[in-house]
mmCIF file of C-alpha atoms in Angstrom:
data_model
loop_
_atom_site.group_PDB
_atom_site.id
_atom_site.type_symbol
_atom_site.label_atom_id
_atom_site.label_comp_id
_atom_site.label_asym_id
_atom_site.label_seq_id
_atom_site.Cartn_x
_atom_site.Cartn_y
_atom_site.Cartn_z
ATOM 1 C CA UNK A 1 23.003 -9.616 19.595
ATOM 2 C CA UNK A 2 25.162 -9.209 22.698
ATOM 3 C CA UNK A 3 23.802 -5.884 23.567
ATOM 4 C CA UNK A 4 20.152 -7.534 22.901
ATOM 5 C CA UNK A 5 21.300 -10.825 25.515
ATOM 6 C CA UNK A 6 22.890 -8.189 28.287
ATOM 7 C CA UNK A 7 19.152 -6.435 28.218
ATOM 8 C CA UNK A 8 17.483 -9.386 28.889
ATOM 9 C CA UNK A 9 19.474 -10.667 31.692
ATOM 10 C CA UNK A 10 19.744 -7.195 33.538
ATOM 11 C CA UNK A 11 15.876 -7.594 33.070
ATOM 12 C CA UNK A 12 15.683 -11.361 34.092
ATOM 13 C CA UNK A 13 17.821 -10.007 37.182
ATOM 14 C CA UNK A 14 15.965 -7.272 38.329
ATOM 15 C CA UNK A 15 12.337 -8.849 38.011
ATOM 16 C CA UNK A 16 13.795 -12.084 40.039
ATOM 17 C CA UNK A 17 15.388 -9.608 42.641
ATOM 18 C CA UNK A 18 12.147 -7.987 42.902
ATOM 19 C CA UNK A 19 10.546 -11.456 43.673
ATOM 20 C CA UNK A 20 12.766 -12.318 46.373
ATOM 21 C CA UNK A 21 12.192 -8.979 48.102
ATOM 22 C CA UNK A 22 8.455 -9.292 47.552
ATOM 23 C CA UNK A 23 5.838 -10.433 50.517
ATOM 24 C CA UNK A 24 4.839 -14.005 50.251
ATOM 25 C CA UNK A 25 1.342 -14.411 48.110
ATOM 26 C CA UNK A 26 -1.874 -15.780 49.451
ATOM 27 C CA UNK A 27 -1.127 -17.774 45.928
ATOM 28 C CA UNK A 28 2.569 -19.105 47.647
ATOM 29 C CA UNK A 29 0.717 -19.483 51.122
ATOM 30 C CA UNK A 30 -1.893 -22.086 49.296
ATOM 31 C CA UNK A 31 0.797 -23.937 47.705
ATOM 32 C CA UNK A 32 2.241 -24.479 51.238
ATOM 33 C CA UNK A 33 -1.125 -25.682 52.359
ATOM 34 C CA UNK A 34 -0.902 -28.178 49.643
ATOM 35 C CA UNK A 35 2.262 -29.492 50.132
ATOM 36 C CA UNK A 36 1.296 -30.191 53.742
ATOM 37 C CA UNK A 37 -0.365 -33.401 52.390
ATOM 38 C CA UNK A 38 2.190 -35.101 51.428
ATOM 39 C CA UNK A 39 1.311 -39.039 51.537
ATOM 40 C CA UNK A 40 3.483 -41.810 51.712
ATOM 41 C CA UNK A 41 2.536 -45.767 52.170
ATOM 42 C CA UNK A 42 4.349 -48.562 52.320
ATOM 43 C CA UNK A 43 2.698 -51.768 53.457
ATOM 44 C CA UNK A 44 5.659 -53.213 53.966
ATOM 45 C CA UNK A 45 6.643 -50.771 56.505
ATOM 46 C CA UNK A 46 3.829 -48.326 57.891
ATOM 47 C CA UNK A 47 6.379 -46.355 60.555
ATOM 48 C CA UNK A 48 8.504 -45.865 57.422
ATOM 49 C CA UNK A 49 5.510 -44.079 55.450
ATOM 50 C CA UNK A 50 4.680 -42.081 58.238
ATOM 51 C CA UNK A 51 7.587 -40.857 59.014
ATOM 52 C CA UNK A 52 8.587 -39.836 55.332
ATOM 53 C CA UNK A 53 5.467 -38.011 55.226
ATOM 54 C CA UNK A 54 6.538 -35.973 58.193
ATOM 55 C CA UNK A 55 9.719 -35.119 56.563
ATOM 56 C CA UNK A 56 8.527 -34.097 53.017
ATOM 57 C CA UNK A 57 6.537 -31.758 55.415
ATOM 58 C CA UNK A 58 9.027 -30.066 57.286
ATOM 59 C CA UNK A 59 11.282 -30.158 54.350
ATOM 60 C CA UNK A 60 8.930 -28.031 52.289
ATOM 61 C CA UNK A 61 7.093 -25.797 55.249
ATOM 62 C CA UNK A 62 9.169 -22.303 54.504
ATOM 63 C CA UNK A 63 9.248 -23.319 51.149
ATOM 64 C CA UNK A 64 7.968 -20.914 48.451
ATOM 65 C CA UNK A 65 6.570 -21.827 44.982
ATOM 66 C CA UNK A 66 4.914 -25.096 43.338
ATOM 67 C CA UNK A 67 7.036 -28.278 44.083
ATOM 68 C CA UNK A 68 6.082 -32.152 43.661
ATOM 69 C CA UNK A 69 7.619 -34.909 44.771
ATOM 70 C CA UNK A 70 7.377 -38.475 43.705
ATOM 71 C CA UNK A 71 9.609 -41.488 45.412
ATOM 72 C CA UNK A 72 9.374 -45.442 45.083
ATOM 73 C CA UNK A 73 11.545 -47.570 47.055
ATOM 74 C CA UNK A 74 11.734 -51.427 45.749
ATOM 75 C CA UNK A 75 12.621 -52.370 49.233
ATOM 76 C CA UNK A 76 10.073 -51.495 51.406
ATOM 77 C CA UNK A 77 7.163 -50.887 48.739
ATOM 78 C CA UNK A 78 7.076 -47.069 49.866
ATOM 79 C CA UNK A 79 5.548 -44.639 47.430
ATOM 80 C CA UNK A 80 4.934 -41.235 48.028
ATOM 81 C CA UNK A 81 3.331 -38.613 45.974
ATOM 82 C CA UNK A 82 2.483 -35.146 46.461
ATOM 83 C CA UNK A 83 1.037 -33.125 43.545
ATOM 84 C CA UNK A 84 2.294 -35.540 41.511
ATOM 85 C CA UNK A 85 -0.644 -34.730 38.854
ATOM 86 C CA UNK A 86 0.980 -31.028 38.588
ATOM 87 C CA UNK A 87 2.505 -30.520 35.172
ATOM 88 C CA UNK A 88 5.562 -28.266 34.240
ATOM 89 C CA UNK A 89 7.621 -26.828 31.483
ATOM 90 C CA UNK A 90 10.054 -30.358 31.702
ATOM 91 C CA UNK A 91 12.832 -28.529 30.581
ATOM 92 C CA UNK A 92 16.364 -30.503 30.212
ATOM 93 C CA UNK A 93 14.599 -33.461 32.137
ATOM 94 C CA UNK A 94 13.074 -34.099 28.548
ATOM 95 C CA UNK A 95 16.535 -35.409 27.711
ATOM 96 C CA UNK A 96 15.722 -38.556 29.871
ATOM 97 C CA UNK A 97 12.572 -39.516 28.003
ATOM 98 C CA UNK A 98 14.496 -39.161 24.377
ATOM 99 C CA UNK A 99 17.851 -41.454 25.467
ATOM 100 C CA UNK A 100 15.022 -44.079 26.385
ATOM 101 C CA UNK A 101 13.173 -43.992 22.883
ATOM 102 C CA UNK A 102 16.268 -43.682 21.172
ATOM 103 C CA UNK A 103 17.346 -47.175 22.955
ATOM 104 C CA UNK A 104 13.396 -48.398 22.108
ATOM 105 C CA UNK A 105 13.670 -47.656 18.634
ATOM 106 C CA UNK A 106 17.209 -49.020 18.361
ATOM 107 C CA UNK A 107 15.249 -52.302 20.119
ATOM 108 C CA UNK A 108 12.593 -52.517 18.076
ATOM 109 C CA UNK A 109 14.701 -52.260 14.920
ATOM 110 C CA UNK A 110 16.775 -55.418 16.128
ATOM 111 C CA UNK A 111 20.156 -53.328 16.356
ATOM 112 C CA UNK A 112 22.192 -51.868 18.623
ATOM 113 C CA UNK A 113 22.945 -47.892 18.529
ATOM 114 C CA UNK A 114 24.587 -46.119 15.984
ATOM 115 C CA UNK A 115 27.783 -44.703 16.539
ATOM 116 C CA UNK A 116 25.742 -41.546 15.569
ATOM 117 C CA UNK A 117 23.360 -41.935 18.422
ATOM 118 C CA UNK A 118 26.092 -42.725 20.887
ATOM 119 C CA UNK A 119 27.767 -39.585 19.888
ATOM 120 C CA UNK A 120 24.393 -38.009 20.663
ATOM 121 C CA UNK A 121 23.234 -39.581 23.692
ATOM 122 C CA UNK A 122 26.349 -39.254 25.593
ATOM 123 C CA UNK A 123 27.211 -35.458 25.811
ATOM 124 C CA UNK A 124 22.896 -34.827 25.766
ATOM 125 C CA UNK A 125 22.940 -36.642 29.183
ATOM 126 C CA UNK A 126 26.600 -35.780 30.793
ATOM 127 C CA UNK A 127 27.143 -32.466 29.863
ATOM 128 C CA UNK A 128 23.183 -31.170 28.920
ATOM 129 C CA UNK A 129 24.326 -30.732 25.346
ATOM 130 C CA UNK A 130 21.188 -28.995 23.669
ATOM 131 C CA UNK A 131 22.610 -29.504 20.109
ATOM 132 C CA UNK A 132 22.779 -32.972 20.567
ATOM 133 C CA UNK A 133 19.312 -32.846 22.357
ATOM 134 C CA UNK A 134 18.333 -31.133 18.930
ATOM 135 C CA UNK A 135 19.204 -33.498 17.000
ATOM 136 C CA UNK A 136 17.762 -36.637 18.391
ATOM 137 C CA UNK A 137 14.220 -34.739 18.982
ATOM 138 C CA UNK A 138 14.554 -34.248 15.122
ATOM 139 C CA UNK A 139 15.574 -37.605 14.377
ATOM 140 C CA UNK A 140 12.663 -39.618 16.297
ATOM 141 C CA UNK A 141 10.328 -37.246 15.703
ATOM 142 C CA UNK A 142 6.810 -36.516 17.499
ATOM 143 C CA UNK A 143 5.064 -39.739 16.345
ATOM 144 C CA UNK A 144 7.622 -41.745 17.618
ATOM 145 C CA UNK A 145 8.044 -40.422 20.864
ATOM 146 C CA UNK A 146 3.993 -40.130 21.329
ATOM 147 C CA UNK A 147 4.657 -43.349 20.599
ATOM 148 C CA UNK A 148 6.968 -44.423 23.229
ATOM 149 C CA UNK A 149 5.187 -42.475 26.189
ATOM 150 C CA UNK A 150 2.232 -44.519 25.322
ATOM 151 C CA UNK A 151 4.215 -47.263 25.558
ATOM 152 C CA UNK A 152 5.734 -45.860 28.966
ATOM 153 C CA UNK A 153 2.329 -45.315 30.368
ATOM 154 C CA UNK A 154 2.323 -41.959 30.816
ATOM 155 C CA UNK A 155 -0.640 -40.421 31.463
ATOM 156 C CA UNK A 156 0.019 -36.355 31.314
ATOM 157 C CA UNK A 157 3.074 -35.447 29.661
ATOM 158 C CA UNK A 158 2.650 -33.671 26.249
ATOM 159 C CA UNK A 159 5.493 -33.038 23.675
ATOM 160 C CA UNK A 160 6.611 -29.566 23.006
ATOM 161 C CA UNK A 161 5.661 -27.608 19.794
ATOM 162 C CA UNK A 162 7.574 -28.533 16.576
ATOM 163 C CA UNK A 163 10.924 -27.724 18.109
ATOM 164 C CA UNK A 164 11.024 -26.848 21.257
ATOM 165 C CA UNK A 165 11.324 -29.682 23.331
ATOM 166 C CA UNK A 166 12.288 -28.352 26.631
ATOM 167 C CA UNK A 167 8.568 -27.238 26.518
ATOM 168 C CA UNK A 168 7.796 -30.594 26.340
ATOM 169 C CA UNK A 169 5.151 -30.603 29.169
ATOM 170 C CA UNK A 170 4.966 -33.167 31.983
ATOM 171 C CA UNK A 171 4.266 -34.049 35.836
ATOM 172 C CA UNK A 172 6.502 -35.689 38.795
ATOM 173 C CA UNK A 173 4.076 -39.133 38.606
ATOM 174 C CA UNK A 174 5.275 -39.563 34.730
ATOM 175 C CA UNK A 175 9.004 -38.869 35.254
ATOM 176 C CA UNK A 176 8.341 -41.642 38.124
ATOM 177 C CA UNK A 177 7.770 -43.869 35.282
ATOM 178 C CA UNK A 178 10.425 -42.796 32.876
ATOM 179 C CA UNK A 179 12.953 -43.757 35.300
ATOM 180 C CA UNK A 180 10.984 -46.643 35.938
ATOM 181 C CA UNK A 181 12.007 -47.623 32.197
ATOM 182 C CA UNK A 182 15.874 -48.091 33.343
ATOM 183 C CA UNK A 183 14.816 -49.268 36.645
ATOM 184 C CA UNK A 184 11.994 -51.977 36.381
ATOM 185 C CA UNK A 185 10.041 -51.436 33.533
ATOM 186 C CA UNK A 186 11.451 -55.158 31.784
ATOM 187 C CA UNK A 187 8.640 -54.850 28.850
ATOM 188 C CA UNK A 188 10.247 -51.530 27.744
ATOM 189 C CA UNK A 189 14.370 -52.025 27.308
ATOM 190 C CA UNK A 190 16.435 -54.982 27.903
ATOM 191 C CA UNK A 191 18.873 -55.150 30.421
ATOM 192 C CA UNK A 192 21.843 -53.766 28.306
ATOM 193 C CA UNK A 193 19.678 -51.063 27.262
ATOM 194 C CA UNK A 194 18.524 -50.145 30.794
ATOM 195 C CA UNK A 195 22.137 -50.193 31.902
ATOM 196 C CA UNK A 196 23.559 -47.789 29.188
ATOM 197 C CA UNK A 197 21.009 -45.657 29.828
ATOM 198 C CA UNK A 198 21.902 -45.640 33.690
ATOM 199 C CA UNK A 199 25.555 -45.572 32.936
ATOM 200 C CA UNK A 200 25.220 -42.144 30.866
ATOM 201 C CA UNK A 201 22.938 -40.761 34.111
ATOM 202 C CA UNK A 202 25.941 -42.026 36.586
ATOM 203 C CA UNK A 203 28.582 -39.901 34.749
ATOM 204 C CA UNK A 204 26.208 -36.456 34.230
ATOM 205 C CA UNK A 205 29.661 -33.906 35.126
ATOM 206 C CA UNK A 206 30.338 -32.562 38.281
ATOM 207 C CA UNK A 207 28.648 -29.279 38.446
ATOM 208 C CA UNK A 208 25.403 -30.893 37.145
ATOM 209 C CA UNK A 209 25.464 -33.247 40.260
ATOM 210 C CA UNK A 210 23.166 -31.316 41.915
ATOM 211 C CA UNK A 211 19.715 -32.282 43.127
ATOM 212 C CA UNK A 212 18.387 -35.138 44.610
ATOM 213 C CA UNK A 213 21.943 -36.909 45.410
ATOM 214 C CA UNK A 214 21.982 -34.402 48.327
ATOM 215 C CA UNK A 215 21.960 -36.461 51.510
ATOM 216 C CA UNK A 216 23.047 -39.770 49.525
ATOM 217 C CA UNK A 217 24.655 -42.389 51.829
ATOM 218 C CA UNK A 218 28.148 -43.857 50.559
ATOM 219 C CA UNK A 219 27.664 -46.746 49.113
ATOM 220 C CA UNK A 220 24.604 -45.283 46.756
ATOM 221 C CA UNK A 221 25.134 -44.785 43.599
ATOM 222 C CA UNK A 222 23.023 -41.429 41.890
ATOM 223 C CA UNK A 223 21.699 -41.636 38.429
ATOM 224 C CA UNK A 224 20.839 -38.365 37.792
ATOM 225 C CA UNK A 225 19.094 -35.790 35.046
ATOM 226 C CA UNK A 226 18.400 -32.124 35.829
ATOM 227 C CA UNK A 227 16.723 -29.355 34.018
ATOM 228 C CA UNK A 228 16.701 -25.220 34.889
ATOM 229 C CA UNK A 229 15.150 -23.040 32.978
ATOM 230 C CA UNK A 230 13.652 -19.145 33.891
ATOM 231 C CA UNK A 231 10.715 -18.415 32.028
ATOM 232 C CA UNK A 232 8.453 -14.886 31.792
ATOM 233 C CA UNK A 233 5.704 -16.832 34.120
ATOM 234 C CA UNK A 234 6.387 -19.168 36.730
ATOM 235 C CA UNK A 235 9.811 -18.174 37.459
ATOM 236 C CA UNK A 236 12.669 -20.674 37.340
ATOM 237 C CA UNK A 237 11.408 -24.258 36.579
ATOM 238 C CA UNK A 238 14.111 -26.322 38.967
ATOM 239 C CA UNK A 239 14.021 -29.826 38.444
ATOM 240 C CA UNK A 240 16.115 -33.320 39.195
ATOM 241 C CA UNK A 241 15.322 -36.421 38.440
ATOM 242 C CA UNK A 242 17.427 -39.758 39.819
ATOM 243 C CA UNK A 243 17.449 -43.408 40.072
ATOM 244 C CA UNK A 244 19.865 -44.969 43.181
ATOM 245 C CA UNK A 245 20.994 -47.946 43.520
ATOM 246 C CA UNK A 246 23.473 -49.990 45.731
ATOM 247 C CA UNK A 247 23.278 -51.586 49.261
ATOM 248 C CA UNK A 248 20.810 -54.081 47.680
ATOM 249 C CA UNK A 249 18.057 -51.818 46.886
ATOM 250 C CA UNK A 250 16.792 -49.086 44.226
ATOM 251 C CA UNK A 251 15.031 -46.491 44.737
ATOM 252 C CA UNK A 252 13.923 -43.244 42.696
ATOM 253 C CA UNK A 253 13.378 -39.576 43.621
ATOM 254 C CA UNK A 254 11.302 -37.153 41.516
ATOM 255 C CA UNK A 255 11.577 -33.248 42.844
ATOM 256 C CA UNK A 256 9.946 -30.820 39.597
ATOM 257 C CA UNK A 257 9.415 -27.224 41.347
ATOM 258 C CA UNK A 258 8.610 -23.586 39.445
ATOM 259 C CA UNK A 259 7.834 -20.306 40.777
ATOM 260 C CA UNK A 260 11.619 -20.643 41.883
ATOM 261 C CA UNK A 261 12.852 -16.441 42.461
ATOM 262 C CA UNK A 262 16.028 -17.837 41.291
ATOM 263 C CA UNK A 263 17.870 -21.276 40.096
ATOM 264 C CA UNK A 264 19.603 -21.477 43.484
ATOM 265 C CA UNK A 265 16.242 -21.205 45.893
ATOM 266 C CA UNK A 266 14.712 -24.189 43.746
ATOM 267 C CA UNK A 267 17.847 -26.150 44.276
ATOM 268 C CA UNK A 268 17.552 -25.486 47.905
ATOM 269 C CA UNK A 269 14.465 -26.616 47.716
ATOM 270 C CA UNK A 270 15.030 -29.720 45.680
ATOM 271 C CA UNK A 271 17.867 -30.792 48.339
ATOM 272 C CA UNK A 272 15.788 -30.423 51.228
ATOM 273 C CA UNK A 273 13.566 -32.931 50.077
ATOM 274 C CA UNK A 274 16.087 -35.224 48.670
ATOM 275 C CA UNK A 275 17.487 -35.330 51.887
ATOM 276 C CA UNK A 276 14.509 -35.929 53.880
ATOM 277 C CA UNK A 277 13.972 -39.045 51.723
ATOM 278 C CA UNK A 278 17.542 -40.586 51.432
ATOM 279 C CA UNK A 279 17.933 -39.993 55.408
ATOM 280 C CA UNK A 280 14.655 -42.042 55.739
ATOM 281 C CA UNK A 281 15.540 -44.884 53.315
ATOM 282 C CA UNK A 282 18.903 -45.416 54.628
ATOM 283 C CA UNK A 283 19.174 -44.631 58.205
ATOM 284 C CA UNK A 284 22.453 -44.902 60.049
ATOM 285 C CA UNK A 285 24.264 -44.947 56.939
ATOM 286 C CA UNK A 286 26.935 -42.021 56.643
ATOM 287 C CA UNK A 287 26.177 -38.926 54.317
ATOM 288 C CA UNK A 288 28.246 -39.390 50.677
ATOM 289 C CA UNK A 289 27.032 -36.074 49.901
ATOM 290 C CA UNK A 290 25.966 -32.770 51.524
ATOM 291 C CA UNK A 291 23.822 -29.504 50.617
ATOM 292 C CA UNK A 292 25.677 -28.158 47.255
ATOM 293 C CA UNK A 293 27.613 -24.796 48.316
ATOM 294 C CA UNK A 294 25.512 -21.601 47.090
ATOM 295 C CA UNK A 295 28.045 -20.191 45.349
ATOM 296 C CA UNK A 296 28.429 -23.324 43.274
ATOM 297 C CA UNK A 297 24.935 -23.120 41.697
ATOM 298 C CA UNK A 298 25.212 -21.157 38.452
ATOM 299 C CA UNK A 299 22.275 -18.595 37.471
ATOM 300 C CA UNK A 300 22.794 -19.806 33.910
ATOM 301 C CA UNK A 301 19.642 -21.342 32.127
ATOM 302 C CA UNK A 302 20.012 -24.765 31.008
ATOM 303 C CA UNK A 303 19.321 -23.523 27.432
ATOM 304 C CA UNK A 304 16.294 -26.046 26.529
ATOM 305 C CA UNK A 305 14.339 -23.374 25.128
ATOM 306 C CA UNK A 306 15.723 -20.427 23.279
ATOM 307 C CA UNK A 307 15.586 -16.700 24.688
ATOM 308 C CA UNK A 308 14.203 -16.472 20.829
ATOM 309 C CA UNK A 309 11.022 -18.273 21.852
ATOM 310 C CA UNK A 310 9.953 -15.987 24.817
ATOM 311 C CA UNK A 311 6.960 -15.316 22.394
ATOM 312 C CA UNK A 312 5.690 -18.410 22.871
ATOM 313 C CA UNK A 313 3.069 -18.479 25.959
ATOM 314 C CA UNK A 314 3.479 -21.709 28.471
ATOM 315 C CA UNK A 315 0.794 -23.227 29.761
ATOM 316 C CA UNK A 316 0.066 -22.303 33.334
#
């Protein structure tokens, strides 16, 4: 077994290093082109949209690979949306959408959690605990969570086969709504529910913190889920997903990217855009939180799908 793992990473290694050395592809060039129409509106504040639009531009124009973006803004009304129809392998993000139908279910029944979903929840959010992920995808099952994302309104995101949830499949406008579900959604959770959940994403650990804090103002608060995952097509699937609140507003940022030559490049990329947006939603205020340092971003998949189910083919 640990001659078979060393194999595949000196393979996973080489094939990525051979990506970053490679020419950029008409493919990568078209992407760009795409991302160049990044749209933003807010009628509350027109200068605002325009000017996040710009950003989201710039912040993605030597950018390589497939990214969307998806912010809302309760202040100002701003939404903005850019391939948000795009769907990827979610990989750990999926852990988001499960703590929420766990607290649904846990609603619905009239009770509060179980000390044996606490113990699930809690390390499947902080620490990205994939056995605990395990067991609560077992436990609600597929017709319950089909269930719940109806519920959620989400339009594109499809659970992954039997049990492989980080193959759960899904698109930057859906995980807009999920974290809608702790931040606004009142129909879904009740307030204590939508506050555990956001207390669990406030404490993820420190070297998960990553993402789309980068350029947070003190004062903000990040609620935060990531996912990372290399796959034999499309690269590294970088993700982060976060709710902010504090300084009397919320706000949420959506940044789901693939094609990544490794985890660190999509995290780059991720940032960039997470900066662009908190520097236009909070201007003047100081930085909280910078760029995270390259050599703190681990090559280490986030282990939602087992090296065991490479034979399964993702959807492009």
């Amino acid at each position: 077994m640990a001659l078979h793992l060393r194999k595949r990473r000196t393979a996973i290694v080489a094939a990525l290093t051979t990506a970053l050395l490679a020419p950029i592809s008409a493919t990568a060039a078209d992407a760009s082109s795409q991302q160049g129409r990044a749209l933003c509106t807010a009628r509350r504040d027109p200068a605002l949209a325009a000017r996040m639009s710009h950003d989201i531009r710039a912040a993605l124009s030597s950018r390589t690979g497939s990214v969307s973006v998806a912010v809302h803004d309760t202040r100002t009304g701003l939404f903005c949306q850019l391939a948000g129809g795009r769907r990827y392998d979610a990989a750990s993000v999926a852990k988001v959408m499960m703590m929420e139908a766990t607290l649904r279910r846990a609603q619905e029944w009239r009770r509060g959690l179980t000390a044996w979903e606490r113990r699930k929840i809690r390390p499947m959010i902080t620490g990205s605990d994939n056995n605990a992920a395990r067991r609560i995808w077992n436990d609600l099952g597929h017709p319950y969570l089909s269930r719940f994302l109806r519920r959620v309104g989400t339009t594109a995101t499809s659970l992954g086969p039997s049990r492989l949830w980080g193959l759960t499949r899904t698109t930057a406008a859906d995980q807009l709504r999920l974290l809608g579900v702790l931040t606004g959604a009142r129909d879904v959770l009740k307030p204590t529910a939508r506050a555990y959940g956001l207390r669990q994403m406030a404490d993820v650990r420190r070297d998960q913190r990553w993402g789309v804090p980068a350029g947070m103002p003190r004062g903000i608060r990040a609620h935060l889920k990531n996912g990372w995952l290399p796959r034999a097509t499309h690269g590294w699937r970088v993700h982060s997903v976060g709710a902010f609140t504090g300084g009397g507003r919320t706000y949420r940022i959506v940044v789901l990217s693939h094609d990544n030559p490794t985890m660190a490049y999509g995290v780059r990329t991720v940032e960039r855009v997470a900066q662009a947006v908190h520097r236009g939603l909070n201007k003047g205020r100081a930085v909280g939180q910078g760029l995270t340092p390259e050599d703190e971003i681990s090559e280490v998949p986030d282990g939602s799908v087992p090296e065991t189910a490479d034979d399964v083919d993702p959807a492009s």
